[in-house]
Coordinates of C-alpha atoms in Angstrom, one line a residue:
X1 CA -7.8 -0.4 -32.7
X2 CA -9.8 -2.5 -36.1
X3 CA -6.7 -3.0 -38.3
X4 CA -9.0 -4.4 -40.9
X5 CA -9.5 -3.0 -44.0
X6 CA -13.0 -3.1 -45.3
X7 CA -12.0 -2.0 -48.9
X8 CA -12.4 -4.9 -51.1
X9 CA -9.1 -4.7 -53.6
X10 CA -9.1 -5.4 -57.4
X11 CA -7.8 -8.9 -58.8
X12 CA -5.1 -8.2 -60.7
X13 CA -2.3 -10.3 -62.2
X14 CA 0.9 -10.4 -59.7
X15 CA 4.3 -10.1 -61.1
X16 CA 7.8 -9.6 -59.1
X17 CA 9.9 -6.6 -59.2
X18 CA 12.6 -7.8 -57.3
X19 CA 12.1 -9.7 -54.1
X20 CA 8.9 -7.4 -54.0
X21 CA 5.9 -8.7 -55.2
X22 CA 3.5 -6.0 -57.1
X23 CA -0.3 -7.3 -57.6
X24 CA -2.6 -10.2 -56.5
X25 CA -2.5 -10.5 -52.8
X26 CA 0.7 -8.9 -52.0
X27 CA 0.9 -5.9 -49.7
X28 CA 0.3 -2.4 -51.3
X29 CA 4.3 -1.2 -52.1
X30 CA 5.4 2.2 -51.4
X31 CA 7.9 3.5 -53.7
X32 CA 10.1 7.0 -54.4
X33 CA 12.6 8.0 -57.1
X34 CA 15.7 9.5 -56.8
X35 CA 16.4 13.1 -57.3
X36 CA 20.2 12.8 -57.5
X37 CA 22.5 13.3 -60.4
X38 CA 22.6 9.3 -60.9
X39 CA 26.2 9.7 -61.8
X40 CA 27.3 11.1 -58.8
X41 CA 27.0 7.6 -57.5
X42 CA 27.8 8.6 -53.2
X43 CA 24.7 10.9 -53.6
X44 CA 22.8 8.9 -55.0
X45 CA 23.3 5.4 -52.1
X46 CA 23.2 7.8 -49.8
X47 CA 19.8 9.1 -50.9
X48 CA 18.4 5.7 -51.2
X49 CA 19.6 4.5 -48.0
X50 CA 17.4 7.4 -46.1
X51 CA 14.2 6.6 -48.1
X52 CA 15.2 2.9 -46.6
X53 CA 15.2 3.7 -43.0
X54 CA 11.6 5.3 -44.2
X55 CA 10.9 1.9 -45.2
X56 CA 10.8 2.0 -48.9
X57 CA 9.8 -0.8 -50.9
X58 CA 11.0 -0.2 -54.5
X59 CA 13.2 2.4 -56.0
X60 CA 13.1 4.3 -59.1
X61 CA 16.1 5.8 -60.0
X62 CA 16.3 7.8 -64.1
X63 CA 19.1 6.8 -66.6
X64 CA 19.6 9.0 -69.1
X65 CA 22.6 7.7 -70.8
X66 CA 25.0 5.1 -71.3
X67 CA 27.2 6.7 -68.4
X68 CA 24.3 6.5 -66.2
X69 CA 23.9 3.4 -66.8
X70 CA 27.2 2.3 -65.5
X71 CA 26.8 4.1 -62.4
X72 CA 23.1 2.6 -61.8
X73 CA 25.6 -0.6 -61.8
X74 CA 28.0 0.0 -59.2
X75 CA 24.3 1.8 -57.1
X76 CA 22.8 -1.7 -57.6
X77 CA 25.9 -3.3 -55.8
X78 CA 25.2 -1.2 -52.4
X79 CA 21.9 -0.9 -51.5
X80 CA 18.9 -3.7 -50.8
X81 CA 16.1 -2.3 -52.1
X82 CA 15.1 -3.3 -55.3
X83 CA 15.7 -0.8 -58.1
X84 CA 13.8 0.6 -61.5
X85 CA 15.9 2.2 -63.7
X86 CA 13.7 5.0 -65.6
X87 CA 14.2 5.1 -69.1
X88 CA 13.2 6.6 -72.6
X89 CA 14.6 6.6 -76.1
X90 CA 17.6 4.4 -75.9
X91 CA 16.8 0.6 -76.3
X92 CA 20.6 0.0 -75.3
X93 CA 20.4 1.7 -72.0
X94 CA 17.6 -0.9 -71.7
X95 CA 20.2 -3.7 -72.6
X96 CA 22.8 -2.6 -70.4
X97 CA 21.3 -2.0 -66.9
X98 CA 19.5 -5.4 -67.7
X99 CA 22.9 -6.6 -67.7
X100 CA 23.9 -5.0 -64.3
X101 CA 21.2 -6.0 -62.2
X102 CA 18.1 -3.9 -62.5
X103 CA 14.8 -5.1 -61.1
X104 CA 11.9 -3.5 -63.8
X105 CA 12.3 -1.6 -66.2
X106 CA 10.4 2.1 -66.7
X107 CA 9.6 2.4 -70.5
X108 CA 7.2 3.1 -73.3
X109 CA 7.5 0.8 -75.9
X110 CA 6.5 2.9 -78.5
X111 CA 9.3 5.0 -77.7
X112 CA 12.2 3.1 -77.3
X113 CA 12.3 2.4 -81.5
X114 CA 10.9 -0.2 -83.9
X115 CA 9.6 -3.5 -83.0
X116 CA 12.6 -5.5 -83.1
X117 CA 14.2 -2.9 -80.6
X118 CA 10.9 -3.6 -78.5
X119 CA 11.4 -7.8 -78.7
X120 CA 15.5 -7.1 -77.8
X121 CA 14.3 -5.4 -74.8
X122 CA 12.3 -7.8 -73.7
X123 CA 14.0 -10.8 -74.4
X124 CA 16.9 -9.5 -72.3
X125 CA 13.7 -8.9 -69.3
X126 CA 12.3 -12.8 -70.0
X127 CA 15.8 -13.6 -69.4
X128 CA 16.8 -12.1 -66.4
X129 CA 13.6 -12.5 -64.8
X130 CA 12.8 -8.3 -65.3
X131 CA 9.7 -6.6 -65.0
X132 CA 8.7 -3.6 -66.8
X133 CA 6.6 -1.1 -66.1
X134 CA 4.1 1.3 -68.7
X135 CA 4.6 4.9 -67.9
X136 CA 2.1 6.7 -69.5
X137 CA 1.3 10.8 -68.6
X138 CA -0.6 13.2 -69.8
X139 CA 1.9 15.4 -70.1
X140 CA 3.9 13.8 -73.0
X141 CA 0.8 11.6 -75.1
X142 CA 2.0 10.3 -78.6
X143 CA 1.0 13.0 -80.8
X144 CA -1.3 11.6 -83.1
X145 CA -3.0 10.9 -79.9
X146 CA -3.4 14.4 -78.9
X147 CA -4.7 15.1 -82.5
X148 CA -7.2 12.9 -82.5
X149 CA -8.6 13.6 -78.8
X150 CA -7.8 17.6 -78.7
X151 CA -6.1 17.2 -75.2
X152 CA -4.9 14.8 -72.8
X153 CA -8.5 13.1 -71.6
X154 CA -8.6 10.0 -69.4
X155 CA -9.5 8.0 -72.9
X156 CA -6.8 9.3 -74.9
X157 CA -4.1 8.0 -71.3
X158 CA -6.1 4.7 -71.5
X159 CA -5.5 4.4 -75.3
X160 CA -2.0 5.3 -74.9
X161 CA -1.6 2.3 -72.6
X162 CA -3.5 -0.1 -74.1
X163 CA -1.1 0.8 -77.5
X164 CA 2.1 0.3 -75.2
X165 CA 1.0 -2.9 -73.5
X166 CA 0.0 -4.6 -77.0
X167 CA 3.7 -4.5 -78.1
X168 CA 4.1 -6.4 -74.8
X169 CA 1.6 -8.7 -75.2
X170 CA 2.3 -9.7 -78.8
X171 CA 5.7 -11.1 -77.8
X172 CA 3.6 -13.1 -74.5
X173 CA 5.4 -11.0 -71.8
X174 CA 2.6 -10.5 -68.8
X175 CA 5.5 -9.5 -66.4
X176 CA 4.3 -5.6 -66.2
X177 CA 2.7 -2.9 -64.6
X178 CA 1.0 0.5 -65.9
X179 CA 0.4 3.8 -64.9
X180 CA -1.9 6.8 -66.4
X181 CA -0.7 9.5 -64.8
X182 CA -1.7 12.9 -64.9
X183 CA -1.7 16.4 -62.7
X184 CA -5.6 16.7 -62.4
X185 CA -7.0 15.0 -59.9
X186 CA -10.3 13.6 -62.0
X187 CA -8.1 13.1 -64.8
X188 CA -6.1 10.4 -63.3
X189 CA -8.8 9.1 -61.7
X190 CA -11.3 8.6 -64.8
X191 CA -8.5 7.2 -66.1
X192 CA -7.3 4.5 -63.9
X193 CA -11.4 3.5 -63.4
X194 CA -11.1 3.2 -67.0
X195 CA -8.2 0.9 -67.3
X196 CA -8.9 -0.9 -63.9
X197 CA -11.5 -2.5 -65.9
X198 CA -9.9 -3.3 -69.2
X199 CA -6.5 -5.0 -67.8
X200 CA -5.3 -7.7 -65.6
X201 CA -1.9 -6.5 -65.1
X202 CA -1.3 -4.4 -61.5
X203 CA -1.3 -1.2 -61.6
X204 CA 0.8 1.6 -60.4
X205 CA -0.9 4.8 -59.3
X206 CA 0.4 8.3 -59.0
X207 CA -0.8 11.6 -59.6
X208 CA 1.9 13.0 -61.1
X209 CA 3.9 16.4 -60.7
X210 CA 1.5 16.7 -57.6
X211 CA 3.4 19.7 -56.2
X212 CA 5.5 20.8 -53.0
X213 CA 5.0 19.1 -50.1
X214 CA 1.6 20.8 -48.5
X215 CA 0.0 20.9 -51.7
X216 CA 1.4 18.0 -53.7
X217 CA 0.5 15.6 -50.5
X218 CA -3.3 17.0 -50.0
X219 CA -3.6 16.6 -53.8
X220 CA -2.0 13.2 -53.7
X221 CA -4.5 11.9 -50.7
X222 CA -7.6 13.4 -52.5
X223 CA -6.8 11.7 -56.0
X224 CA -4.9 8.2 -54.7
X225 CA -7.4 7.8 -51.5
X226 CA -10.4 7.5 -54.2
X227 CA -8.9 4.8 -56.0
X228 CA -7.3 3.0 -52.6
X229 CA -10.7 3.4 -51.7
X230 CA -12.2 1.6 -54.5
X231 CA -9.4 -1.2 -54.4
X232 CA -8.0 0.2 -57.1
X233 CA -4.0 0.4 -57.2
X234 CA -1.0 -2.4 -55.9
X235 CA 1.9 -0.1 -56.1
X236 CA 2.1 3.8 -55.6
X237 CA 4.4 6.9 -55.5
X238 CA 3.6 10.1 -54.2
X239 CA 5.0 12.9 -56.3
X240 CA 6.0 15.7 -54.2
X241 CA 8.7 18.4 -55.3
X242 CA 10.2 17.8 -51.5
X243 CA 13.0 15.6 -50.2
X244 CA 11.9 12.1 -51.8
X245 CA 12.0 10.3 -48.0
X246 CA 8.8 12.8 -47.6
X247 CA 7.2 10.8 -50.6
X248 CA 7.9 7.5 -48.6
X249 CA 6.4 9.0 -45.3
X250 CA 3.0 10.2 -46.8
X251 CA 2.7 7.2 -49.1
X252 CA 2.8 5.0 -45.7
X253 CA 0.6 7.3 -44.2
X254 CA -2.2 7.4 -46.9
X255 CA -1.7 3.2 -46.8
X256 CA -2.2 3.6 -43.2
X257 CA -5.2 5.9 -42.6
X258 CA -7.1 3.3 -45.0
X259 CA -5.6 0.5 -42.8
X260 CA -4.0 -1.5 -46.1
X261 CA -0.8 -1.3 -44.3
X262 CA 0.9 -1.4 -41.4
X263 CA 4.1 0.2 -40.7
X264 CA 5.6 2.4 -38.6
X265 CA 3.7 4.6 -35.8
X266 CA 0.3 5.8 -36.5
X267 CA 0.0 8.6 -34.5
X268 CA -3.7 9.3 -32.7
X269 CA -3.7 12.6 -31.9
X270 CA -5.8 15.8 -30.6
X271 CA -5.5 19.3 -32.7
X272 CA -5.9 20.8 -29.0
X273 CA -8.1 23.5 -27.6
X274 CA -8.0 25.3 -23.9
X275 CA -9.0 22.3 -22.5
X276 CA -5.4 21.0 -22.6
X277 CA -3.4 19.7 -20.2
X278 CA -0.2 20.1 -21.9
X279 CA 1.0 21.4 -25.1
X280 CA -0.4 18.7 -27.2
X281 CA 1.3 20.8 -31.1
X282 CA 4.7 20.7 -29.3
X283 CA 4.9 17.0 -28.0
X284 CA 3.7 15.6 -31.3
X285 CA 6.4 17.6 -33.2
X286 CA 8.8 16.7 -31.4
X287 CA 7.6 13.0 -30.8
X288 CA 7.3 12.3 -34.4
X289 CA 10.4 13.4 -35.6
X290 CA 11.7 11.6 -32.7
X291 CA 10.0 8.0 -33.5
X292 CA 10.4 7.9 -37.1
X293 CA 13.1 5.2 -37.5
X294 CA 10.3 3.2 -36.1
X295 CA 8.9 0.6 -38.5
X296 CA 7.2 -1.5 -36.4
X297 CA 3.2 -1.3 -36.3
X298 CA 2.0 0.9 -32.9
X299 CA -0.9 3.0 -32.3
X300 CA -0.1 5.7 -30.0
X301 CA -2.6 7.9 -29.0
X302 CA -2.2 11.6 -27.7
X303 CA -4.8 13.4 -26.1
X304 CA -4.7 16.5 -24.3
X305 CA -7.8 16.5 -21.8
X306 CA -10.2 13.2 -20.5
X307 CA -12.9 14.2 -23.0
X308 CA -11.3 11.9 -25.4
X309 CA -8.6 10.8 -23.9
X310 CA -9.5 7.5 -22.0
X311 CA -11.6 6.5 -25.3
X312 CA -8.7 6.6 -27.6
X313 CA -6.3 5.2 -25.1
X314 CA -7.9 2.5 -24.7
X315 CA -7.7 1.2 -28.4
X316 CA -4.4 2.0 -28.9
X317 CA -1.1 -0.2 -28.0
X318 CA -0.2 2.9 -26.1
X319 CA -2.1 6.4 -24.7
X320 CA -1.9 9.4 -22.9
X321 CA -4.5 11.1 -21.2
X322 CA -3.5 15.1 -20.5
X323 CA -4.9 15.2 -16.6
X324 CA -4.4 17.3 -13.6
X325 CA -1.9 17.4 -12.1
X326 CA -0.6 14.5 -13.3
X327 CA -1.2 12.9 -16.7
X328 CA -2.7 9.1 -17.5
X329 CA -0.5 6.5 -19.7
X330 CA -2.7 3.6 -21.1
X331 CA -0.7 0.2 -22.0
X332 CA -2.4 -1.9 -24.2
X333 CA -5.9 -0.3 -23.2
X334 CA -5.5 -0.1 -19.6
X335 CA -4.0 2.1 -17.2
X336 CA -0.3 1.7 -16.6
X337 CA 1.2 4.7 -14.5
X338 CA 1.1 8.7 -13.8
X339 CA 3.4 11.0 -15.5
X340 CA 3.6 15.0 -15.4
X341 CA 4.6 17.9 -18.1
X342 CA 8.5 18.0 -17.5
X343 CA 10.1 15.7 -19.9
X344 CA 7.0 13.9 -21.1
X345 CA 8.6 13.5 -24.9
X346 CA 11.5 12.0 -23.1
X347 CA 8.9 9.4 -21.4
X348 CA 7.1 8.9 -24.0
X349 CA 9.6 8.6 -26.4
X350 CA 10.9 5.5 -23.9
X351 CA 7.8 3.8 -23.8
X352 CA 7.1 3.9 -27.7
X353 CA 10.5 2.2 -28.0
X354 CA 9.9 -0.8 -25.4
X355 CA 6.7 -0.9 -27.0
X356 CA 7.5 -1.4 -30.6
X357 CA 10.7 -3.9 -29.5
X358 CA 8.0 -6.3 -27.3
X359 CA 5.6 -6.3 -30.3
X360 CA 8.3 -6.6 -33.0
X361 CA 9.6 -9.6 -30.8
X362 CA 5.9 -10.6 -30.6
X363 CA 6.1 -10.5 -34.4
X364 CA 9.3 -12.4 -35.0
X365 CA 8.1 -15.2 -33.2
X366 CA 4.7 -15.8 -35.2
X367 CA 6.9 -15.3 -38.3
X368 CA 9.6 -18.2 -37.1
X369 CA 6.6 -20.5 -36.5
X370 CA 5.5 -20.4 -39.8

């Protein structure tokens, strides 16, 4: 299987959110945000730890008030993954969580008060190593903005964030991000194209309020797959109204199927047709709900019949060819051993796991040599 990416990525300026690095060369970062009541504080670990088994890379988690602000403190003491507290309107909520640990901050300067509120906030980021990200969306442009351009138009976003990151850049603080987010697909697109070109600074992509989880996914895909497409984009969230571990999931998946990253089992895999030798819907069902704690890099192919079968098998780490009577597994492009129907997801399931550990060993090693 090519694991190369042809798509030629932007240049952009790399900051650090955490021990994650956003921009520049670094890998593409998936990211979620929390759903929670942040001040239910067990809810809210226990939310974040499943979006880590996913693999998350960064966090976003909304602070509303001062109270939620101490219990984004006592969150930041028990999980890894770096954290971006989401915030609007209160400057001190800024202050405090920069205080207790945060990683970036989510904020529009021109909303968190008068200049001298703006340099307090970022003075305390400078000097705890923060980053800060620009959130602009359609849905909530400065009004004298949506005077002068009618509606929200992929201008009148761009404008909006240009505005928010010349506070930033007037005090010399290059350690951010921006978004231009909006529900409508060529919206969002038009819009980061636009800025793409004006900025240095990495940007975060999203098409936001995207929808449930069939629609909000096939939406996402259309509108983020352009710009991953185009190189445009070095952090993303998927914005489904679903569990947010589904947002980690497809966000991997969209990185995958434009081979920018590597993680977890990317599935090759027949729709099916008479031709079948077993009940190719079935086994992937239950395989992939089966082998999602995986996070190492596999291709697995399942085919149902040899009109495919051998072809893909061969180019994955592992295959399956549906045959009669007995079925094909490929290892590592070749031919390995027979199998048959009853309990092929147990099989199957067996080998994906040896697999992944001998290649994650595989990967350890190159990693301890330097």
């Amino acid at each position: 299987m090519q694991h190369t990416s042809p798509i030629q990525r932007r240049k952009s300026r790399q900051i650090r959110v955490g021990s994650v690095l956003v921009g520049g060369d670094a890998p593409i970062s998936v990211q979620s945000m929390t759903n929670t009541e942040t001040c239910d504080v067990d809810a809210t670990v226990a939310q974040i730890r499943r979006m880590e088994k996913a693999g998350v890379d960064l966090v976003r988690v909304s602070v509303p008030s001062m109270e939620a602000a101490e219990a984004f403190g006592k969150i930041r003491q028990l999980v890894q993954t770096p954290l971006i507290a989401d915030i609007h309107f209160d400057h001190k909520i800024a202050l405090r969580v920069a205080e207790l640990g945060v990683d970036c901050l989510r904020i529009n300067p021109g909303n968190i008060g008068n200049e001298a509120r703006v340099r307090e906030v970022v003075a305390a980021a400078r000097d705890k190593g923060i980053s800060i990200r620009i959130g602009v969306n359609a849905g909530s442009l400065e009004k004298d903005l949506q005077k002068k351009y009618g509606e929200p138009t992929p201008a009148a976003l761009v404008e909006s964030a240009l505005r928010h990151a010349s506070y930033l850049d007037r005090l010399d603080f290059q350690e951010y991000k921006i978004s231009v987010k909006a529900s409508d697909v060529f919206m969002a697109v038009a819009a980061y194209r636009q800025l793409a070109s004006e900025v240095e600074q990495p940007l975060h992509l999203g098409i936001t309020e995207a929808g449930g989880l069939r629609s909000g996914t096939v939406k996402s895909a259309v509108g983020l797959g352009i710009l991953l497409m185009e190189g445009i984009g070095d952090t993303l969230r998927v914005s489904l109204a679903a569990d947010p571990v589904e947002e980690v999931k497809v966000g991997f998946d969209l990185l995958k199927s434009l081979r920018l990253r590597s993680k977890g089992i990317n599935f090759i895999a027949c729709p099916s047709c008479s031709r079948q030798n077993f009940d190719v819907v079935a086994t992937m069902n239950e395989l992939e709900n089966r082998v999602e704690d995986l996070l190492t890099p596999l291709d697995v192919a399942v085919i149902g019949c040899v009109v495919n079968g051998p072809g893909e098998a061969r180019e994955a780490d592992l295959g399956l060819t549906g045959g009669s009577p007995q079925h094909l597994i490929y290892i590592d492009g070749k031919p390995a051993s027979k199998t048959v129907s009853d309990g092929l997801v147990d099989h199957l399931e067996q080998l994906i796991r040896e697999k992944a550990a001998e290649k994650q060993a595989a990967l350890d090693q190159l990693i301890l040599r330097g």
